[in-house]
Amino acid sequence: MKKKQVYRILLALVILLTILYTLGVVGILPFEVSEAVTVFMVVLFFILRFKERTRR
């Protein structure tokens, strides 16, 4: 898969997770959803950062 396509998929994923996070904070979804999204986003950030460092 090309790098550009991977970033497009990640962008769509992040936008979806942001919407779920917002709905959890507002109270439409259970707040546990927002907690899970936060943990997933942090893990995703560190995975992408580690992957980029190992490429150099």
PDB file of N, CA, C and O in Angstrom:
ATOM      1  N   MET A   1       0.844  -1.174   0.000  1.00  0.00           N
ATOM      2  CA  MET A   1       0.000   0.000   0.000  1.00  0.00           C
ATOM      3  C   MET A   1       0.897   1.249   0.000  1.00  0.00           C
ATOM      4  O   MET A   1       1.876   1.304   0.718  1.00  0.00           O
ATOM      5  N   LYS A   2       0.522   2.216  -0.775  1.00  0.00           N
ATOM      6  CA  LYS A   2       1.316   3.430  -0.858  1.00  0.00           C
ATOM      7  C   LYS A   2       1.123   4.278   0.390  1.00  0.00           C
ATOM      8  O   LYS A   2       0.102   4.213   1.067  1.00  0.00           O
ATOM      9  N   LYS A   3       2.140   5.082   0.682  1.00  0.00           N
ATOM     10  CA  LYS A   3       2.124   5.920   1.877  1.00  0.00           C
ATOM     11  C   LYS A   3       0.952   6.901   1.860  1.00  0.00           C
ATOM     12  O   LYS A   3       0.305   7.119   2.876  1.00  0.00           O
ATOM     13  N   LYS A   4       0.660   7.460   0.708  1.00  0.00           N
ATOM     14  CA  LYS A   4      -0.432   8.427   0.587  1.00  0.00           C
ATOM     15  C   LYS A   4      -1.780   7.778   0.902  1.00  0.00           C
ATOM     16  O   LYS A   4      -2.625   8.360   1.587  1.00  0.00           O
ATOM     17  N   GLN A   5      -1.981   6.550   0.455  1.00  0.00           N
ATOM     18  CA  GLN A   5      -3.229   5.840   0.707  1.00  0.00           C
ATOM     19  C   GLN A   5      -3.372   5.490   2.190  1.00  0.00           C
ATOM     20  O   GLN A   5      -4.460   5.585   2.747  1.00  0.00           O
ATOM     21  N   VAL A   6      -2.273   5.117   2.820  1.00  0.00           N
ATOM     22  CA  VAL A   6      -2.299   4.808   4.247  1.00  0.00           C
ATOM     23  C   VAL A   6      -2.682   6.048   5.044  1.00  0.00           C
ATOM     24  O   VAL A   6      -3.504   5.980   5.970  1.00  0.00           O
ATOM     25  N   TYR A   7      -2.129   7.191   4.692  1.00  0.00           N
ATOM     26  CA  TYR A   7      -2.450   8.429   5.403  1.00  0.00           C
ATOM     27  C   TYR A   7      -3.910   8.838   5.195  1.00  0.00           C
ATOM     28  O   TYR A   7      -4.527   9.386   6.096  1.00  0.00           O
ATOM     29  N   ARG A   8      -4.458   8.566   4.041  1.00  0.00           N
ATOM     30  CA  ARG A   8      -5.880   8.861   3.808  1.00  0.00           C
ATOM     31  C   ARG A   8      -6.767   7.984   4.686  1.00  0.00           C
ATOM     32  O   ARG A   8      -7.759   8.448   5.247  1.00  0.00           O
ATOM     33  N   ILE A   9      -6.407   6.719   4.807  1.00  0.00           N
ATOM     34  CA  ILE A   9      -7.172   5.807   5.670  1.00  0.00           C
ATOM     35  C   ILE A   9      -7.053   6.248   7.127  1.00  0.00           C
ATOM     36  O   ILE A   9      -8.045   6.266   7.862  1.00  0.00           O
ATOM     37  N   LEU A  10      -5.851   6.613   7.546  1.00  0.00           N
ATOM     38  CA  LEU A  10      -5.652   7.085   8.920  1.00  0.00           C
ATOM     39  C   LEU A  10      -6.432   8.375   9.184  1.00  0.00           C
ATOM     40  O   LEU A  10      -6.975   8.554  10.283  1.00  0.00           O
ATOM     41  N   LEU A  11      -6.489   9.252   8.203  1.00  0.00           N
ATOM     42  CA  LEU A  11      -7.245  10.491   8.359  1.00  0.00           C
ATOM     43  C   LEU A  11      -8.725  10.193   8.562  1.00  0.00           C
ATOM     44  O   LEU A  11      -9.368  10.764   9.456  1.00  0.00           O
ATOM     45  N   ALA A  12      -9.277   9.295   7.779  1.00  0.00           N
ATOM     46  CA  ALA A  12     -10.686   8.919   7.936  1.00  0.00           C
ATOM     47  C   ALA A  12     -10.920   8.290   9.308  1.00  0.00           C
ATOM     48  O   ALA A  12     -11.922   8.581   9.975  1.00  0.00           O
ATOM     49  N   LEU A  13      -9.994   7.453   9.755  1.00  0.00           N
ATOM     50  CA  LEU A  13     -10.106   6.823  11.067  1.00  0.00           C
ATOM     51  C   LEU A  13     -10.071   7.858  12.186  1.00  0.00           C
ATOM     52  O   LEU A  13     -10.876   7.808  13.119  1.00  0.00           O
ATOM     53  N   VAL A  14      -9.165   8.804  12.086  1.00  0.00           N
ATOM     54  CA  VAL A  14      -9.042   9.839  13.120  1.00  0.00           C
ATOM     55  C   VAL A  14     -10.288  10.723  13.151  1.00  0.00           C
ATOM     56  O   VAL A  14     -10.768  11.087  14.229  1.00  0.00           O
ATOM     57  N   ILE A  15     -10.848  11.049  12.003  1.00  0.00           N
ATOM     58  CA  ILE A  15     -12.067  11.859  11.975  1.00  0.00           C
ATOM     59  C   ILE A  15     -13.223  11.104  12.623  1.00  0.00           C
ATOM     60  O   ILE A  15     -13.972  11.675  13.429  1.00  0.00           O
ATOM     61  N   LEU A  16     -13.363   9.827  12.319  1.00  0.00           N
ATOM     62  CA  LEU A  16     -14.410   9.012  12.943  1.00  0.00           C
ATOM     63  C   LEU A  16     -14.219   8.926  14.458  1.00  0.00           C
ATOM     64  O   LEU A  16     -15.181   9.089  15.227  1.00  0.00           O
ATOM     65  N   LEU A  17     -12.995   8.709  14.898  1.00  0.00           N
ATOM     66  CA  LEU A  17     -12.724   8.626  16.337  1.00  0.00           C
ATOM     67  C   LEU A  17     -12.969   9.960  17.031  1.00  0.00           C
ATOM     68  O   LEU A  17     -13.436   9.995  18.173  1.00  0.00           O
ATOM     69  N   THR A  18     -12.687  11.053  16.354  1.00  0.00           N
ATOM     70  CA  THR A  18     -12.947  12.374  16.925  1.00  0.00           C
ATOM     71  C   THR A  18     -14.432  12.599  17.123  1.00  0.00           C
ATOM     72  O   THR A  18     -14.867  13.137  18.146  1.00  0.00           O
ATOM     73  N   ILE A  19     -15.226  12.165  16.174  1.00  0.00           N
ATOM     74  CA  ILE A  19     -16.687  12.288  16.301  1.00  0.00           C
ATOM     75  C   ILE A  19     -17.186  11.446  17.462  1.00  0.00           C
ATOM     76  O   ILE A  19     -17.992  11.905  18.286  1.00  0.00           O
ATOM     77  N   LEU A  20     -16.696  10.199  17.575  1.00  0.00           N
ATOM     78  CA  LEU A  20     -17.093   9.346  18.703  1.00  0.00           C
ATOM     79  C   LEU A  20     -16.667   9.946  20.033  1.00  0.00           C
ATOM     80  O   LEU A  20     -17.419   9.905  21.009  1.00  0.00           O
ATOM     81  N   TYR A  21     -15.466  10.511  20.086  1.00  0.00           N
ATOM     82  CA  TYR A  21     -14.968  11.141  21.305  1.00  0.00           C
ATOM     83  C   TYR A  21     -15.870  12.307  21.706  1.00  0.00           C
ATOM     84  O   TYR A  21     -16.255  12.446  22.863  1.00  0.00           O
ATOM     85  N   THR A  22     -16.224  13.135  20.751  1.00  0.00           N
ATOM     86  CA  THR A  22     -17.081  14.290  21.021  1.00  0.00           C
ATOM     87  C   THR A  22     -18.453  13.846  21.517  1.00  0.00           C
ATOM     88  O   THR A  22     -18.994  14.425  22.468  1.00  0.00           O
ATOM     89  N   LEU A  23     -19.024  12.829  20.903  1.00  0.00           N
ATOM     90  CA  LEU A  23     -20.322  12.330  21.345  1.00  0.00           C
ATOM     91  C   LEU A  23     -20.244  11.764  22.759  1.00  0.00           C
ATOM     92  O   LEU A  23     -21.203  11.873  23.535  1.00  0.00           O
ATOM     93  N   GLY A  24     -19.123  11.183  23.119  1.00  0.00           N
ATOM     94  CA  GLY A  24     -18.937  10.682  24.470  1.00  0.00           C
ATOM     95  C   GLY A  24     -18.805  11.798  25.487  1.00  0.00           C
ATOM     96  O   GLY A  24     -19.345  11.715  26.599  1.00  0.00           O
ATOM     97  N   VAL A  25     -18.112  12.849  25.139  1.00  0.00           N
ATOM     98  CA  VAL A  25     -17.944  13.986  26.051  1.00  0.00           C
ATOM     99  C   VAL A  25     -19.272  14.717  26.247  1.00  0.00           C
ATOM    100  O   VAL A  25     -19.614  15.131  27.353  1.00  0.00           O
ATOM    101  N   VAL A  26     -20.041  14.860  25.182  1.00  0.00           N
ATOM    102  CA  VAL A  26     -21.325  15.557  25.246  1.00  0.00           C
ATOM    103  C   VAL A  26     -22.339  14.755  26.060  1.00  0.00           C
ATOM    104  O   VAL A  26     -23.206  15.322  26.712  1.00  0.00           O
ATOM    105  N   GLY A  27     -22.221  13.435  26.043  1.00  0.00           N
ATOM    106  CA  GLY A  27     -23.116  12.610  26.828  1.00  0.00           C
ATOM    107  C   GLY A  27     -24.068  11.762  26.012  1.00  0.00           C
ATOM    108  O   GLY A  27     -24.911  11.060  26.565  1.00  0.00           O
ATOM    109  N   ILE A  28     -23.944  11.817  24.706  1.00  0.00           N
ATOM    110  CA  ILE A  28     -24.813  11.012  23.843  1.00  0.00           C
ATOM    111  C   ILE A  28     -24.390   9.538  23.913  1.00  0.00           C
ATOM    112  O   ILE A  28     -25.229   8.653  23.979  1.00  0.00           O
ATOM    113  N   LEU A  29     -23.104   9.297  23.904  1.00  0.00           N
ATOM    114  CA  LEU A  29     -22.558   7.953  24.083  1.00  0.00           C
ATOM    115  C   LEU A  29     -21.991   7.840  25.498  1.00  0.00           C
ATOM    116  O   LEU A  29     -21.685   8.856  26.123  1.00  0.00           O
ATOM    117  N   PRO A  30     -21.826   6.635  26.013  1.00  0.00           N
ATOM    118  CA  PRO A  30     -21.201   6.490  27.337  1.00  0.00           C
ATOM    119  C   PRO A  30     -19.791   7.081  27.333  1.00  0.00           C
ATOM    120  O   PRO A  30     -19.071   7.014  26.333  1.00  0.00           O
ATOM    121  N   PHE A  31     -19.385   7.648  28.459  1.00  0.00           N
ATOM    122  CA  PHE A  31     -18.085   8.307  28.546  1.00  0.00           C
ATOM    123  C   PHE A  31     -16.943   7.310  28.359  1.00  0.00           C
ATOM    124  O   PHE A  31     -15.840   7.705  27.958  1.00  0.00           O
ATOM    125  N   GLU A  32     -17.186   6.038  28.609  1.00  0.00           N
ATOM    126  CA  GLU A  32     -16.152   5.022  28.417  1.00  0.00           C
ATOM    127  C   GLU A  32     -15.685   4.967  26.970  1.00  0.00           C
ATOM    128  O   GLU A  32     -14.547   4.605  26.684  1.00  0.00           O
ATOM    129  N   VAL A  33     -16.567   5.338  26.050  1.00  0.00           N
ATOM    130  CA  VAL A  33     -16.185   5.386  24.631  1.00  0.00           C
ATOM    131  C   VAL A  33     -15.091   6.430  24.433  1.00  0.00           C
ATOM    132  O   VAL A  33     -14.097   6.187  23.745  1.00  0.00           O
ATOM    133  N   SER A  34     -15.246   7.588  25.064  1.00  0.00           N
ATOM    134  CA  SER A  34     -14.241   8.641  24.950  1.00  0.00           C
ATOM    135  C   SER A  34     -12.912   8.200  25.553  1.00  0.00           C
ATOM    136  O   SER A  34     -11.846   8.499  25.017  1.00  0.00           O
ATOM    137  N   GLU A  35     -12.979   7.480  26.667  1.00  0.00           N
ATOM    138  CA  GLU A  35     -11.743   6.983  27.278  1.00  0.00           C
ATOM    139  C   GLU A  35     -11.034   5.998  26.359  1.00  0.00           C
ATOM    140  O   GLU A  35      -9.813   6.066  26.187  1.00  0.00           O
ATOM    141  N   ALA A  36     -11.790   5.096  25.753  1.00  0.00           N
ATOM    142  CA  ALA A  36     -11.200   4.108  24.845  1.00  0.00           C
ATOM    143  C   ALA A  36     -10.598   4.783  23.616  1.00  0.00           C
ATOM    144  O   ALA A  36      -9.514   4.409  23.158  1.00  0.00           O
ATOM    145  N   VAL A  37     -11.280   5.783  23.091  1.00  0.00           N
ATOM    146  CA  VAL A  37     -10.773   6.506  21.924  1.00  0.00           C
ATOM    147  C   VAL A  37      -9.474   7.223  22.274  1.00  0.00           C
ATOM    148  O   VAL A  37      -8.513   7.220  21.500  1.00  0.00           O
ATOM    149  N   THR A  38      -9.421   7.829  23.452  1.00  0.00           N
ATOM    150  CA  THR A  38      -8.212   8.536  23.885  1.00  0.00           C
ATOM    151  C   THR A  38      -7.036   7.579  23.968  1.00  0.00           C
ATOM    152  O   THR A  38      -5.943   7.875  23.466  1.00  0.00           O
ATOM    153  N   VAL A  39      -7.244   6.439  24.578  1.00  0.00           N
ATOM    154  CA  VAL A  39      -6.166   5.447  24.700  1.00  0.00           C
ATOM    155  C   VAL A  39      -5.733   4.975  23.318  1.00  0.00           C
ATOM    156  O   VAL A  39      -4.527   4.888  23.027  1.00  0.00           O
ATOM    157  N   PHE A  40      -6.679   4.701  22.439  1.00  0.00           N
ATOM    158  CA  PHE A  40      -6.343   4.234  21.098  1.00  0.00           C
ATOM    159  C   PHE A  40      -5.552   5.292  20.329  1.00  0.00           C
ATOM    160  O   PHE A  40      -4.586   4.963  19.629  1.00  0.00           O
ATOM    161  N   MET A  41      -5.945   6.558  20.440  1.00  0.00           N
ATOM    162  CA  MET A  41      -5.245   7.632  19.716  1.00  0.00           C
ATOM    163  C   MET A  41      -3.811   7.792  20.222  1.00  0.00           C
ATOM    164  O   MET A  41      -2.894   8.004  19.429  1.00  0.00           O
ATOM    165  N   VAL A  42      -3.611   7.675  21.517  1.00  0.00           N
ATOM    166  CA  VAL A  42      -2.262   7.787  22.075  1.00  0.00           C
ATOM    167  C   VAL A  42      -1.395   6.630  21.591  1.00  0.00           C
ATOM    168  O   VAL A  42      -0.246   6.825  21.177  1.00  0.00           O
ATOM    169  N   VAL A  43      -1.937   5.424  21.615  1.00  0.00           N
ATOM    170  CA  VAL A  43      -1.190   4.257  21.143  1.00  0.00           C
ATOM    171  C   VAL A  43      -0.875   4.395  19.657  1.00  0.00           C
ATOM    172  O   VAL A  43       0.253   4.130  19.224  1.00  0.00           O
ATOM    173  N   LEU A  44      -1.841   4.839  18.869  1.00  0.00           N
ATOM    174  CA  LEU A  44      -1.614   5.040  17.443  1.00  0.00           C
ATOM    175  C   LEU A  44      -0.518   6.076  17.198  1.00  0.00           C
ATOM    176  O   LEU A  44       0.345   5.890  16.341  1.00  0.00           O
ATOM    177  N   PHE A  45      -0.519   7.151  17.968  1.00  0.00           N
ATOM    178  CA  PHE A  45       0.506   8.183  17.834  1.00  0.00           C
ATOM    179  C   PHE A  45       1.892   7.601  18.082  1.00  0.00           C
ATOM    180  O   PHE A  45       2.823   7.834  17.299  1.00  0.00           O
ATOM    181  N   PHE A  46       2.047   6.831  19.160  1.00  0.00           N
ATOM    182  CA  PHE A  46       3.362   6.271  19.472  1.00  0.00           C
ATOM    183  C   PHE A  46       3.794   5.226  18.452  1.00  0.00           C
ATOM    184  O   PHE A  46       4.975   5.147  18.108  1.00  0.00           O
ATOM    185  N   ILE A  47       2.866   4.441  17.932  1.00  0.00           N
ATOM    186  CA  ILE A  47       3.212   3.455  16.904  1.00  0.00           C
ATOM    187  C   ILE A  47       3.709   4.161  15.646  1.00  0.00           C
ATOM    188  O   ILE A  47       4.740   3.787  15.081  1.00  0.00           O
ATOM    189  N   LEU A  48       2.989   5.189  15.210  1.00  0.00           N
ATOM    190  CA  LEU A  48       3.401   5.915  14.004  1.00  0.00           C
ATOM    191  C   LEU A  48       4.724   6.639  14.207  1.00  0.00           C
ATOM    192  O   LEU A  48       5.569   6.687  13.305  1.00  0.00           O
ATOM    193  N   ARG A  49       4.922   7.198  15.390  1.00  0.00           N
ATOM    194  CA  ARG A  49       6.177   7.897  15.679  1.00  0.00           C
ATOM    195  C   ARG A  49       7.347   6.917  15.698  1.00  0.00           C
ATOM    196  O   ARG A  49       8.409   7.187  15.141  1.00  0.00           O
ATOM    197  N   PHE A  50       7.152   5.757  16.339  1.00  0.00           N
ATOM    198  CA  PHE A  50       8.204   4.752  16.389  1.00  0.00           C
ATOM    199  C   PHE A  50       8.530   4.231  14.992  1.00  0.00           C
ATOM    200  O   PHE A  50       9.692   4.048  14.639  1.00  0.00           O
ATOM    201  N   LYS A  51       7.489   4.015  14.192  1.00  0.00           N
ATOM    202  CA  LYS A  51       7.693   3.514  12.837  1.00  0.00           C
ATOM    203  C   LYS A  51       8.483   4.516  11.998  1.00  0.00           C
ATOM    204  O   LYS A  51       9.357   4.140  11.223  1.00  0.00           O
ATOM    205  N   GLU A  52       8.184   5.793  12.155  1.00  0.00           N
ATOM    206  CA  GLU A  52       8.889   6.825  11.392  1.00  0.00           C
ATOM    207  C   GLU A  52      10.351   6.933  11.832  1.00  0.00           C
ATOM    208  O   GLU A  52      11.227   7.146  11.013  1.00  0.00           O
ATOM    209  N   ARG A  53      10.604   6.774  13.116  1.00  0.00           N
ATOM    210  CA  ARG A  53      11.998   6.834  13.604  1.00  0.00           C
ATOM    211  C   ARG A  53      12.829   5.665  13.099  1.00  0.00           C
ATOM    212  O   ARG A  53      14.018   5.817  12.857  1.00  0.00           O
ATOM    213  N   THR A  54      12.226   4.493  13.006  1.00  0.00           N
ATOM    214  CA  THR A  54      12.975   3.319  12.549  1.00  0.00           C
ATOM    215  C   THR A  54      13.245   3.375  11.054  1.00  0.00           C
ATOM    216  O   THR A  54      14.150   2.681  10.571  1.00  0.00           O
ATOM    217  N   ARG A  55      12.493   4.167  10.327  1.00  0.00           N
ATOM    218  CA  ARG A  55      12.721   4.305   8.881  1.00  0.00           C
ATOM    219  C   ARG A  55      13.979   5.086   8.577  1.00  0.00           C
ATOM    220  O   ARG A  55      14.615   4.867   7.563  1.00  0.00           O
ATOM    221  N   ARG A  56      14.352   6.003   9.424  1.00  0.00           N
ATOM    222  CA  ARG A  56      15.506   6.881   9.145  1.00  0.00           C
ATOM    223  C   ARG A  56      16.813   6.213   9.373  1.00  0.00           C
ATOM    224  O   ARG A  56      17.099   5.293   9.880  1.00  0.00           O
TER     225      ARG A  56
END
